[in-house]
mmCIF file of C-alpha atoms in Angstrom:
data_model
loop_
_atom_site.group_PDB
_atom_site.id
_atom_site.type_symbol
_atom_site.label_atom_id
_atom_site.label_comp_id
_atom_site.label_asym_id
_atom_site.label_seq_id
_atom_site.Cartn_x
_atom_site.Cartn_y
_atom_site.Cartn_z
ATOM 1 C CA UNK A 27 121.362 109.829 115.788
ATOM 2 C CA UNK A 28 120.152 107.335 113.189
ATOM 3 C CA UNK A 29 120.848 103.646 113.635
ATOM 4 C CA UNK A 30 120.251 100.992 111.007
ATOM 5 C CA UNK A 31 118.346 98.011 112.374
ATOM 6 C CA UNK A 32 120.045 94.783 111.349
ATOM 7 C CA UNK A 33 120.097 91.216 112.578
ATOM 8 C CA UNK A 34 123.347 91.892 114.430
ATOM 9 C CA UNK A 35 122.674 95.477 115.533
ATOM 10 C CA UNK A 36 119.549 96.268 117.548
ATOM 11 C CA UNK A 37 120.620 99.689 118.807
ATOM 12 C CA UNK A 38 117.822 101.253 116.742
ATOM 13 C CA UNK A 39 115.195 99.419 118.822
ATOM 14 C CA UNK A 40 116.682 100.775 122.036
ATOM 15 C CA UNK A 41 116.879 104.339 120.704
ATOM 16 C CA UNK A 42 113.325 104.338 119.323
ATOM 17 C CA UNK A 43 111.826 102.858 122.502
ATOM 18 C CA UNK A 44 113.799 105.285 124.673
ATOM 19 C CA UNK A 45 112.725 108.350 122.695
ATOM 20 C CA UNK A 46 109.069 107.332 122.337
ATOM 21 C CA UNK A 47 108.540 106.752 126.044
ATOM 22 C CA UNK A 48 110.570 109.819 126.994
ATOM 23 C CA UNK A 49 108.216 111.838 124.775
ATOM 24 C CA UNK A 50 105.206 110.217 126.475
ATOM 25 C CA UNK A 51 106.624 111.215 129.854
ATOM 26 C CA UNK A 52 107.333 114.784 128.732
ATOM 27 C CA UNK A 53 103.819 115.141 127.293
ATOM 28 C CA UNK A 54 102.343 113.853 130.557
ATOM 29 C CA UNK A 55 104.344 116.159 132.822
ATOM 30 C CA UNK A 56 103.756 119.120 130.489
ATOM 31 C CA UNK A 57 99.981 118.658 130.623
ATOM 32 C CA UNK A 58 100.150 118.244 134.385
ATOM 33 C CA UNK A 59 102.152 121.458 134.830
ATOM 34 C CA UNK A 60 99.951 123.441 132.441
ATOM 35 C CA UNK A 61 96.856 122.357 134.348
ATOM 36 C CA UNK A 62 98.483 123.085 137.699
ATOM 37 C CA UNK A 63 99.885 126.498 136.786
ATOM 38 C CA UNK A 64 96.597 127.620 135.225
ATOM 39 C CA UNK A 65 94.861 126.911 138.509
ATOM 40 C CA UNK A 66 97.353 127.335 141.330
ATOM 41 C CA UNK A 67 101.059 127.103 142.154
ATOM 42 C CA UNK A 68 103.220 123.999 141.990
ATOM 43 C CA UNK A 69 102.984 121.631 144.938
ATOM 44 C CA UNK A 70 105.735 119.480 146.406
ATOM 45 C CA UNK A 71 104.582 116.390 144.499
ATOM 46 C CA UNK A 72 104.723 118.364 141.234
ATOM 47 C CA UNK A 73 108.304 119.465 141.919
ATOM 48 C CA UNK A 74 109.425 115.915 142.751
ATOM 49 C CA UNK A 75 107.797 114.567 139.589
ATOM 50 C CA UNK A 76 109.492 117.305 137.572
ATOM 51 C CA UNK A 77 112.812 116.170 139.064
ATOM 52 C CA UNK A 78 111.980 112.583 138.092
ATOM 53 C CA UNK A 79 111.383 113.694 134.507
ATOM 54 C CA UNK A 80 114.731 115.503 134.418
ATOM 55 C CA UNK A 81 116.357 112.355 135.804
ATOM 56 C CA UNK A 82 114.664 110.253 133.106
ATOM 57 C CA UNK A 83 115.928 112.669 130.451
ATOM 58 C CA UNK A 84 119.491 112.235 131.736
ATOM 59 C CA UNK A 85 119.075 108.470 131.944
ATOM 60 C CA UNK A 86 117.684 108.285 128.409
ATOM 61 C CA UNK A 87 120.618 110.293 127.084
ATOM 62 C CA UNK A 88 122.952 107.769 128.744
ATOM 63 C CA UNK A 89 121.153 104.841 127.097
ATOM 64 C CA UNK A 90 121.265 106.462 123.650
ATOM 65 C CA UNK A 91 124.953 107.324 124.044
ATOM 66 C CA UNK A 92 125.600 103.733 125.178
ATOM 67 C CA UNK A 93 124.227 102.600 121.809
ATOM 68 C CA UNK A 94 127.037 104.523 120.150
ATOM 69 C CA UNK A 95 129.551 102.556 122.213
ATOM 70 C CA UNK A 96 128.216 99.062 121.648
ATOM 71 C CA UNK A 97 124.762 98.627 123.185
ATOM 72 C CA UNK A 98 122.740 96.588 120.719
ATOM 73 C CA UNK A 99 125.714 94.889 119.065
ATOM 74 C CA UNK A 100 127.500 91.655 119.883
ATOM 75 C CA UNK A 101 130.343 92.229 122.319
ATOM 76 C CA UNK A 102 132.984 90.604 120.117
ATOM 77 C CA UNK A 103 132.384 93.293 117.468
ATOM 78 C CA UNK A 104 132.830 96.188 119.910
ATOM 79 C CA UNK A 105 136.196 97.913 120.255
ATOM 80 C CA UNK A 106 137.879 97.383 123.647
ATOM 81 C CA UNK A 107 137.965 101.133 124.360
ATOM 82 C CA UNK A 108 134.293 101.535 123.392
ATOM 83 C CA UNK A 109 133.361 98.572 125.582
ATOM 84 C CA UNK A 110 134.902 100.289 128.603
ATOM 85 C CA UNK A 111 132.879 103.438 127.919
ATOM 86 C CA UNK A 112 129.722 101.344 127.453
ATOM 87 C CA UNK A 113 130.129 99.817 130.910
ATOM 88 C CA UNK A 114 130.595 103.260 132.507
ATOM 89 C CA UNK A 115 127.574 104.789 130.799
ATOM 90 C CA UNK A 116 125.365 101.758 131.484
ATOM 91 C CA UNK A 117 126.432 101.891 135.140
ATOM 92 C CA UNK A 118 125.409 105.568 135.386
ATOM 93 C CA UNK A 119 122.097 104.851 133.655
ATOM 94 C CA UNK A 120 121.336 102.144 136.229
ATOM 95 C CA UNK A 121 121.788 104.598 139.107
ATOM 96 C CA UNK A 122 119.686 107.235 137.339
ATOM 97 C CA UNK A 123 116.941 104.665 136.694
ATOM 98 C CA UNK A 124 116.653 103.903 140.419
ATOM 99 C CA UNK A 125 116.593 107.628 141.243
ATOM 100 C CA UNK A 126 113.889 108.199 138.629
ATOM 101 C CA UNK A 127 111.671 105.334 139.777
ATOM 102 C CA UNK A 128 111.977 106.290 143.450
ATOM 103 C CA UNK A 129 111.244 109.968 142.753
ATOM 104 C CA UNK A 130 108.046 109.083 140.898
ATOM 105 C CA UNK A 131 106.853 106.961 143.810
ATOM 106 C CA UNK A 132 107.724 109.679 146.331
ATOM 107 C CA UNK A 133 105.713 112.140 144.251
ATOM 108 C CA UNK A 134 102.674 109.853 144.412
ATOM 109 C CA UNK A 135 103.044 109.438 148.185
ATOM 110 C CA UNK A 136 103.104 113.230 148.544
ATOM 111 C CA UNK A 137 100.019 113.502 146.326
ATOM 112 C CA UNK A 138 98.127 110.958 148.434
ATOM 113 C CA UNK A 139 99.212 112.839 151.578
ATOM 114 C CA UNK A 140 97.801 116.070 150.143
ATOM 115 C CA UNK A 141 94.474 114.310 149.581
ATOM 116 C CA UNK A 142 94.228 112.461 152.896
ATOM 117 C CA UNK A 143 96.587 113.365 155.737
ATOM 118 C CA UNK A 144 94.867 111.771 158.712
ATOM 119 C CA UNK A 145 94.047 108.378 160.161
ATOM 120 C CA UNK A 146 95.393 104.960 159.329
ATOM 121 C CA UNK A 147 95.715 105.672 155.631
ATOM 122 C CA UNK A 148 98.079 108.543 156.364
ATOM 123 C CA UNK A 149 100.143 106.252 158.609
ATOM 124 C CA UNK A 150 100.283 103.591 155.888
ATOM 125 C CA UNK A 151 101.288 106.237 153.358
ATOM 126 C CA UNK A 152 104.074 107.501 155.630
ATOM 127 C CA UNK A 153 105.354 103.953 156.136
ATOM 128 C CA UNK A 154 105.349 103.388 152.369
ATOM 129 C CA UNK A 155 107.136 106.715 151.898
ATOM 130 C CA UNK A 156 109.828 105.578 154.345
ATOM 131 C CA UNK A 157 110.179 102.210 152.604
ATOM 132 C CA UNK A 158 110.598 103.914 149.218
ATOM 133 C CA UNK A 159 113.258 106.297 150.557
ATOM 134 C CA UNK A 160 115.081 103.399 152.253
ATOM 135 C CA UNK A 161 114.931 101.382 149.024
ATOM 136 C CA UNK A 162 116.211 104.317 146.953
ATOM 137 C CA UNK A 163 119.197 104.825 149.247
ATOM 138 C CA UNK A 164 120.038 101.135 149.685
ATOM 139 C CA UNK A 165 119.345 100.301 146.039
ATOM 140 C CA UNK A 166 121.567 103.055 144.694
ATOM 141 C CA UNK A 167 124.292 102.240 147.207
ATOM 142 C CA UNK A 168 124.314 98.551 146.294
ATOM 143 C CA UNK A 169 124.104 99.291 142.567
ATOM 144 C CA UNK A 170 127.035 101.683 142.872
ATOM 145 C CA UNK A 171 129.059 98.814 144.393
ATOM 146 C CA UNK A 172 127.751 96.038 142.126
ATOM 147 C CA UNK A 173 131.293 95.051 141.121
ATOM 148 C CA UNK A 174 134.553 95.155 143.035
ATOM 149 C CA UNK A 175 136.388 98.508 143.270
ATOM 150 C CA UNK A 176 138.219 100.463 142.034
ATOM 151 C CA UNK A 177 136.075 99.982 138.893
ATOM 152 C CA UNK A 178 132.592 99.034 140.152
ATOM 153 C CA UNK A 179 131.098 99.808 136.733
ATOM 154 C CA UNK A 180 133.237 97.219 134.919
ATOM 155 C CA UNK A 181 130.891 94.220 134.894
ATOM 156 C CA UNK A 182 133.015 91.766 132.931
ATOM 157 C CA UNK A 183 133.009 88.543 134.975
ATOM 158 C CA UNK A 184 130.804 86.943 137.602
ATOM 159 C CA UNK A 185 133.854 86.655 139.873
ATOM 160 C CA UNK A 186 134.264 90.426 139.771
ATOM 161 C CA UNK A 187 130.532 90.999 140.374
ATOM 162 C CA UNK A 188 129.348 88.088 142.581
ATOM 163 C CA UNK A 189 126.389 89.950 144.068
ATOM 164 C CA UNK A 190 125.173 91.720 140.932
ATOM 165 C CA UNK A 191 122.276 89.358 140.246
ATOM 166 C CA UNK A 192 120.975 89.761 143.798
ATOM 167 C CA UNK A 193 121.259 93.554 143.600
ATOM 168 C CA UNK A 194 119.253 93.780 140.373
ATOM 169 C CA UNK A 195 116.692 91.302 141.728
ATOM 170 C CA UNK A 196 116.338 93.308 144.959
ATOM 171 C CA UNK A 197 115.764 96.538 143.061
ATOM 172 C CA UNK A 198 113.283 94.880 140.714
ATOM 173 C CA UNK A 199 111.250 93.233 143.477
ATOM 174 C CA UNK A 200 111.148 96.447 145.526
ATOM 175 C CA UNK A 201 110.107 98.350 142.415
ATOM 176 C CA UNK A 202 107.185 95.982 141.852
ATOM 177 C CA UNK A 203 106.150 95.758 145.522
ATOM 178 C CA UNK A 204 106.059 99.529 146.076
ATOM 179 C CA UNK A 205 104.081 100.068 142.866
ATOM 180 C CA UNK A 206 101.490 97.503 143.953
ATOM 181 C CA UNK A 207 101.182 99.306 147.300
ATOM 182 C CA UNK A 208 100.728 102.621 145.498
ATOM 183 C CA UNK A 209 97.825 101.041 143.604
ATOM 184 C CA UNK A 210 96.223 99.681 146.779
ATOM 185 C CA UNK A 211 96.408 102.895 148.825
ATOM 186 C CA UNK A 212 93.863 104.830 146.703
ATOM 187 C CA UNK A 213 91.447 101.885 146.968
ATOM 188 C CA UNK A 214 91.757 102.028 150.764
ATOM 189 C CA UNK A 215 91.438 105.823 150.637
ATOM 190 C CA UNK A 216 88.098 105.628 148.809
ATOM 191 C CA UNK A 217 86.700 102.714 150.827
ATOM 192 C CA UNK A 218 84.894 104.784 153.496
ATOM 193 C CA UNK A 219 84.455 108.004 151.575
ATOM 194 C CA UNK A 220 80.887 109.319 151.436
ATOM 195 C CA UNK A 221 80.434 109.968 147.743
ATOM 196 C CA UNK A 222 78.851 108.359 144.711
ATOM 197 C CA UNK A 223 80.070 105.018 143.427
ATOM 198 C CA UNK A 224 80.856 106.642 140.085
ATOM 199 C CA UNK A 225 83.126 109.198 141.765
ATOM 200 C CA UNK A 226 84.821 106.492 143.813
ATOM 201 C CA UNK A 227 85.450 104.378 140.742
ATOM 202 C CA UNK A 228 86.851 107.341 138.804
ATOM 203 C CA UNK A 229 89.360 108.227 141.527
ATOM 204 C CA UNK A 230 90.420 104.593 141.947
ATOM 205 C CA UNK A 231 90.715 104.115 138.179
ATOM 206 C CA UNK A 232 92.897 107.205 137.756
ATOM 207 C CA UNK A 233 95.341 105.972 140.387
ATOM 208 C CA UNK A 234 95.291 102.277 139.521
ATOM 209 C CA UNK A 235 96.286 102.833 135.894
ATOM 210 C CA UNK A 236 99.678 102.452 137.540
ATOM 211 C CA UNK A 237 99.154 98.693 137.842
ATOM 212 C CA UNK A 238 100.573 98.465 134.323
ATOM 213 C CA UNK A 239 104.022 99.388 135.690
ATOM 214 C CA UNK A 240 104.681 96.228 137.782
ATOM 215 C CA UNK A 241 103.306 94.188 134.864
ATOM 216 C CA UNK A 242 105.895 95.802 132.565
ATOM 217 C CA UNK A 243 108.626 95.315 135.177
ATOM 218 C CA UNK A 244 108.230 91.517 135.222
ATOM 219 C CA UNK A 245 109.599 90.877 131.689
ATOM 220 C CA UNK A 246 112.360 93.359 132.453
ATOM 221 C CA UNK A 247 113.432 91.169 135.376
ATOM 222 C CA UNK A 248 113.376 88.082 133.149
ATOM 223 C CA UNK A 249 115.777 89.691 130.677
ATOM 224 C CA UNK A 250 117.856 91.144 133.502
ATOM 225 C CA UNK A 251 118.669 87.623 134.695
ATOM 226 C CA UNK A 252 120.557 86.903 131.464
ATOM 227 C CA UNK A 253 122.288 90.281 131.603
ATOM 228 C CA UNK A 254 123.695 89.741 135.096
ATOM 229 C CA UNK A 255 124.615 86.057 134.768
ATOM 230 C CA UNK A 256 126.123 85.839 131.272
ATOM 231 C CA UNK A 257 129.052 88.220 130.766
ATOM 232 C CA UNK A 258 130.170 86.880 127.394
ATOM 233 C CA UNK A 259 127.920 89.245 125.420
ATOM 234 C CA UNK A 260 126.901 92.098 127.739
ATOM 235 C CA UNK A 261 126.211 94.667 125.012
ATOM 236 C CA UNK A 262 123.769 92.291 123.306
ATOM 237 C CA UNK A 263 122.078 90.931 126.432
ATOM 238 C CA UNK A 264 121.431 94.492 127.641
ATOM 239 C CA UNK A 265 119.099 95.281 124.719
ATOM 240 C CA UNK A 266 115.814 93.858 126.001
ATOM 241 C CA UNK A 267 116.596 94.904 129.564
ATOM 242 C CA UNK A 268 117.146 98.477 128.376
ATOM 243 C CA UNK A 269 113.991 98.538 126.245
ATOM 244 C CA UNK A 270 111.724 97.303 129.037
ATOM 245 C CA UNK A 271 113.417 99.675 131.478
ATOM 246 C CA UNK A 272 112.743 102.694 129.252
ATOM 247 C CA UNK A 273 109.143 101.601 128.705
ATOM 248 C CA UNK A 274 108.523 101.194 132.443
ATOM 249 C CA UNK A 275 110.115 104.526 133.416
ATOM 250 C CA UNK A 276 108.321 106.507 130.722
ATOM 251 C CA UNK A 277 104.962 104.920 131.525
ATOM 252 C CA UNK A 278 105.616 105.378 135.237
ATOM 253 C CA UNK A 279 105.843 109.154 134.846
ATOM 254 C CA UNK A 280 102.836 109.205 132.521
ATOM 255 C CA UNK A 281 100.633 107.234 134.932
ATOM 256 C CA UNK A 282 101.800 109.442 137.815
ATOM 257 C CA UNK A 283 100.444 112.440 135.891
ATOM 258 C CA UNK A 284 97.026 110.907 135.193
ATOM 259 C CA UNK A 285 95.449 111.602 138.647
ATOM 260 C CA UNK A 286 95.996 115.333 138.047
ATOM 261 C CA UNK A 287 93.583 115.177 135.118
ATOM 262 C CA UNK A 288 90.565 114.393 137.295
ATOM 263 C CA UNK A 289 89.565 118.005 137.798
ATOM 264 C CA UNK A 290 89.664 118.647 134.073
ATOM 265 C CA UNK A 291 87.625 115.504 133.373
ATOM 266 C CA UNK A 292 85.021 116.633 135.923
ATOM 267 C CA UNK A 293 84.928 120.089 134.370
ATOM 268 C CA UNK A 294 84.469 118.735 130.846
ATOM 269 C CA UNK A 295 81.650 116.508 132.079
ATOM 270 C CA UNK A 296 80.047 119.509 133.751
ATOM 271 C CA UNK A 297 80.109 117.884 137.184
ATOM 272 C CA UNK A 298 82.144 120.473 139.030
ATOM 273 C CA UNK A 299 83.104 124.115 139.043
ATOM 274 C CA UNK A 300 86.471 125.734 138.432
ATOM 275 C CA UNK A 301 86.853 126.118 142.190
ATOM 276 C CA UNK A 302 86.393 122.388 142.602
ATOM 277 C CA UNK A 303 89.148 121.702 140.093
ATOM 278 C CA UNK A 304 91.602 123.359 142.467
ATOM 279 C CA UNK A 305 90.945 120.544 144.937
ATOM 280 C CA UNK A 306 89.596 117.688 142.796
ATOM 281 C CA UNK A 307 90.063 115.140 145.575
ATOM 282 C CA UNK A 308 88.424 117.100 148.388
ATOM 283 C CA UNK A 309 86.631 114.062 149.728
ATOM 284 C CA UNK A 310 84.698 113.607 152.933
ATOM 285 C CA UNK A 311 85.456 110.421 154.830
ATOM 286 C CA UNK A 312 83.000 108.568 157.005
ATOM 287 C CA UNK A 313 85.703 106.806 158.965
ATOM 288 C CA UNK A 314 89.110 107.329 160.528
#
């Protein structure tokens, strides 16, 4: 669909941002799968990340459809019937966003487990895995009940949705905290590994590109505050929240794919063989 960008209609910004970062995610997962399938079969972390991409596709479709029903325009210009549909679609997109974010993190935990499945790091990774699963379940449950039944998607007044701000804040903080942990784990993993400093730095750099995700999430939380506290213009206040959400989800999948490129980078640099690409993180540790 084509949307004209005007001072009073910013749906075009949402659509463009959504499509661009969906394309980035699809390119990332496609390269990852091509590399994987040319070398070996899909692993569990690949399958979970593929699910996350499918979830992002569904969520992006919801956001774009929501633009047709008022997202990006001032609420007083949106038809009452369209406004009801907007709230339903935006509600579904919120649940899909949590599922997408959690799936990406679970995929990374499984990847780290496949690299190092012993010692304290493995225990820390399992604990983080459990925290992410618990957050996904609790976050989706709370988001599904963000407003009073029988229409929990109809966020029209603060009286109807008294806990909505806390729910969005909880999900945002957990999103940031788990991403920071996922950046720290690879650093801990490489700390006692007996290998060259260059190799250590490359592995850490490939994983810690993800630090951009919590940085992107912070402005999203700032705009979310207005969305969940001011119900007089929901379709307009949702614009910046939606844009930053699409950026963070698309980049999250892309950065989750980057560690899979290490074997190819090594091969291009002539530092490893094809056999080594099959296990690019086969590292020997000097500690527990």
